[in-house]
PDB file of C-alpha atoms in Angstrom:
ATOM      1  CA  LYS A  24       0.391  20.760 -25.802  1.00 79.00           C
ATOM      2  CA  SER A  25      -1.001  20.088 -29.293  1.00 85.00           C
ATOM      3  CA  ASP A  26       0.598  23.351 -30.495  1.00 92.00           C
ATOM      4  CA  SER A  27       4.081  21.856 -30.004  1.00 94.00           C
ATOM      5  CA  ASP A  28       5.735  21.632 -33.427  1.00 94.00           C
ATOM      6  CA  THR A  29       8.250  23.280 -35.740  1.00 94.00           C
ATOM      7  CA  TYR A  30       7.146  26.686 -37.054  1.00 94.00           C
ATOM      8  CA  THR A  31       8.532  28.401 -40.149  1.00 93.00           C
ATOM      9  CA  CYS A  32       8.707  32.021 -41.256  1.00 94.00           C
ATOM     10  CA  ASP A  33       9.065  31.908 -45.063  1.00 92.00           C
ATOM     11  CA  ILE A  34       9.991  35.028 -47.108  1.00 91.00           C
ATOM     12  CA  GLY A  35      10.458  33.237 -50.425  1.00 91.00           C
ATOM     13  CA  ASP A  36      14.272  33.233 -50.732  1.00 92.00           C
ATOM     14  CA  ALA A  37      14.906  32.310 -47.105  1.00 90.00           C
ATOM     15  CA  GLN A  38      13.277  30.598 -44.187  1.00 93.00           C
ATOM     16  CA  SER A  39      13.684  30.722 -40.475  1.00 93.00           C
ATOM     17  CA  ARG A  40      12.524  27.818 -38.300  1.00 93.00           C
ATOM     18  CA  ALA A  41      11.940  27.402 -34.606  1.00 94.00           C
ATOM     19  CA  LYS A  42      10.641  24.572 -32.506  1.00 94.00           C
ATOM     20  CA  LEU A  43       7.917  25.289 -29.976  1.00 93.00           C
ATOM     21  CA  VAL A  44       7.549  22.949 -27.006  1.00 92.00           C
ATOM     22  CA  VAL A  45       4.494  23.612 -24.867  1.00 91.00           C
ATOM     23  CA  GLN A  46       4.830  22.276 -21.345  1.00 88.00           C
ATOM     24  CA  GLU A  47       1.650  21.190 -19.628  1.00 83.00           C
ATOM     25  CA  THR A  48       0.665  23.132 -16.544  1.00 83.00           C
ATOM     26  CA  PRO A  49       0.351  20.765 -13.590  1.00 83.00           C
ATOM     27  CA  VAL A  50      -3.106  20.448 -12.129  1.00 85.00           C
ATOM     28  CA  LEU A  51      -3.317  21.620  -8.523  1.00 86.00           C
ATOM     29  CA  PHE A  52      -6.098  21.757  -5.982  1.00 87.00           C
ATOM     30  CA  LYS A  53      -7.523  25.251  -5.542  1.00 87.00           C
ATOM     31  CA  GLN A  54      -9.792  23.859  -2.833  1.00 86.00           C
ATOM     32  CA  GLU A  55      -8.996  20.613  -1.031  1.00 88.00           C
ATOM     33  CA  LEU A  56     -11.609  18.167   0.202  1.00 91.00           C
ATOM     34  CA  LYS A  57     -12.975  18.986   3.644  1.00 92.00           C
ATOM     35  CA  ASN A  58     -13.806  16.490   6.378  1.00 92.00           C
ATOM     36  CA  GLU A  59     -17.539  15.906   6.703  1.00 91.00           C
ATOM     37  CA  GLU A  60     -19.904  14.395   9.251  1.00 90.00           C
ATOM     38  CA  ALA A  61     -23.358  13.029   8.470  1.00 91.00           C
ATOM     39  CA  LYS A  62     -26.158  11.082  10.101  1.00 92.00           C
ATOM     40  CA  GLU A  63     -26.934   7.605   8.814  1.00 94.00           C
ATOM     41  CA  GLY A  64     -29.407   7.568   5.948  1.00 94.00           C
ATOM     42  CA  LYS A  65     -28.551  11.089   4.801  1.00 94.00           C
ATOM     43  CA  GLN A  66     -26.722  12.256   1.688  1.00 94.00           C
ATOM     44  CA  VAL A  67     -23.217  13.769   1.703  1.00 94.00           C
ATOM     45  CA  LYS A  68     -21.490  15.842  -0.973  1.00 94.00           C
ATOM     46  CA  LEU A  69     -17.689  16.053  -1.136  1.00 95.00           C
ATOM     47  CA  THR A  70     -16.352  18.876  -3.304  1.00 95.00           C
ATOM     48  CA  CYS A  71     -12.903  19.827  -4.529  1.00 93.00           C
ATOM     49  CA  GLU A  72     -11.812  22.531  -6.942  1.00 93.00           C
ATOM     50  CA  LEU A  73      -9.003  22.067  -9.435  1.00 92.00           C
ATOM     51  CA  SER A  74      -6.769  24.633 -11.096  1.00 92.00           C
ATOM     52  CA  LYS A  75      -7.490  23.305 -14.608  1.00 89.00           C
ATOM     53  CA  PRO A  76     -11.056  22.865 -15.912  1.00 90.00           C
ATOM     54  CA  ASP A  77     -12.412  19.485 -16.996  1.00 85.00           C
ATOM     55  CA  THR A  78      -9.460  17.536 -15.580  1.00 89.00           C
ATOM     56  CA  PRO A  79     -10.389  13.846 -15.314  1.00 90.00           C
ATOM     57  CA  VAL A  80     -11.056  12.935 -11.678  1.00 93.00           C
ATOM     58  CA  LYS A  81     -10.993   9.469 -10.103  1.00 94.00           C
ATOM     59  CA  TRP A  82     -12.813   9.143  -6.785  1.00 96.00           C
ATOM     60  CA  MET A  83     -11.619   6.549  -4.281  1.00 95.00           C
ATOM     61  CA  LYS A  84     -12.614   5.228  -0.857  1.00 93.00           C
ATOM     62  CA  GLY A  85      -9.386   4.065   0.740  1.00 92.00           C
ATOM     63  CA  ASP A  86      -7.630   2.154  -2.066  1.00 92.00           C
ATOM     64  CA  THR A  87     -10.876   1.244  -3.863  1.00 93.00           C
ATOM     65  CA  VAL A  88     -11.906   3.130  -6.995  1.00 95.00           C
ATOM     66  CA  LEU A  89     -15.543   4.249  -6.876  1.00 95.00           C
ATOM     67  CA  TYR A  90     -17.912   3.870  -9.815  1.00 96.00           C
ATOM     68  CA  ALA A  91     -21.215   5.611 -10.505  1.00 95.00           C
ATOM     69  CA  SER A  92     -24.125   3.698  -9.000  1.00 95.00           C
ATOM     70  CA  GLU A  93     -27.251   4.219  -6.917  1.00 95.00           C
ATOM     71  CA  LYS A  94     -24.858   4.867  -4.009  1.00 95.00           C
ATOM     72  CA  TYR A  95     -22.325   7.173  -5.708  1.00 96.00           C
ATOM     73  CA  GLU A  96     -22.881  10.039  -8.126  1.00 96.00           C
ATOM     74  CA  PHE A  97     -20.120  12.087  -9.733  1.00 96.00           C
ATOM     75  CA  LYS A  98     -20.537  15.612 -11.062  1.00 96.00           C
ATOM     76  CA  GLN A  99     -17.969  17.843 -12.682  1.00 95.00           C
ATOM     77  CA  CYS A 100     -18.429  21.324 -14.051  1.00 93.00           C
ATOM     78  CA  GLY A 101     -15.339  23.223 -15.125  1.00 92.00           C
ATOM     79  CA  THR A 102     -12.933  23.192 -12.194  1.00 93.00           C
ATOM     80  CA  VAL A 103     -15.369  21.808  -9.596  1.00 94.00           C
ATOM     81  CA  ALA A 104     -15.624  18.045  -8.982  1.00 95.00           C
ATOM     82  CA  GLU A 105     -18.248  16.565  -6.673  1.00 95.00           C
ATOM     83  CA  LEU A 106     -18.893  13.153  -5.166  1.00 96.00           C
ATOM     84  CA  ILE A 107     -22.389  12.565  -3.827  1.00 96.00           C
ATOM     85  CA  ILE A 108     -22.818   9.611  -1.456  1.00 96.00           C
ATOM     86  CA  ARG A 109     -26.436   8.609  -0.882  1.00 96.00           C
ATOM     87  CA  ASP A 110     -27.916   6.833   2.138  1.00 95.00           C
ATOM     88  CA  VAL A 111     -24.676   6.960   4.150  1.00 94.00           C
ATOM     89  CA  LYS A 112     -23.968   4.173   6.623  1.00 93.00           C
ATOM     90  CA  SER A 113     -21.220   3.808   9.222  1.00 90.00           C
ATOM     91  CA  ILE A 114     -19.330   1.578   6.759  1.00 90.00           C
ATOM     92  CA  ASP A 115     -18.996   4.662   4.485  1.00 88.00           C
ATOM     93  CA  SER A 116     -16.703   6.341   7.043  1.00 89.00           C
TER      94      SER A 116
END
C-alpha cells in the first residue's frame, strides 16, 4: 500500500507519469478455529491460520475482548495465531 504514488519516467526533454494504486489483499482464514473440549483445570489452545502474516488479531469470548493475563496468553508467529486458556472452568465454555 505504501508504494501507491505517482511515478515518473524522465528522459530529459520529456516525461511520462503514471499513478500506481496498490490495493490491499483482504486477510482470509486459511485454517478456521476448531471446536475443542477439555476437562476442568486443564489448558486449551485455540489456533487459527491467516492468509497474511503478522495480521493483528483480537481474541474475544462472546462479545467480550480478551486481554493477556494469567488466564489468557496470546501467541502469533507469521500467519498462525494462538489463544491459550489456562485452568479452564465450565464458565469458559
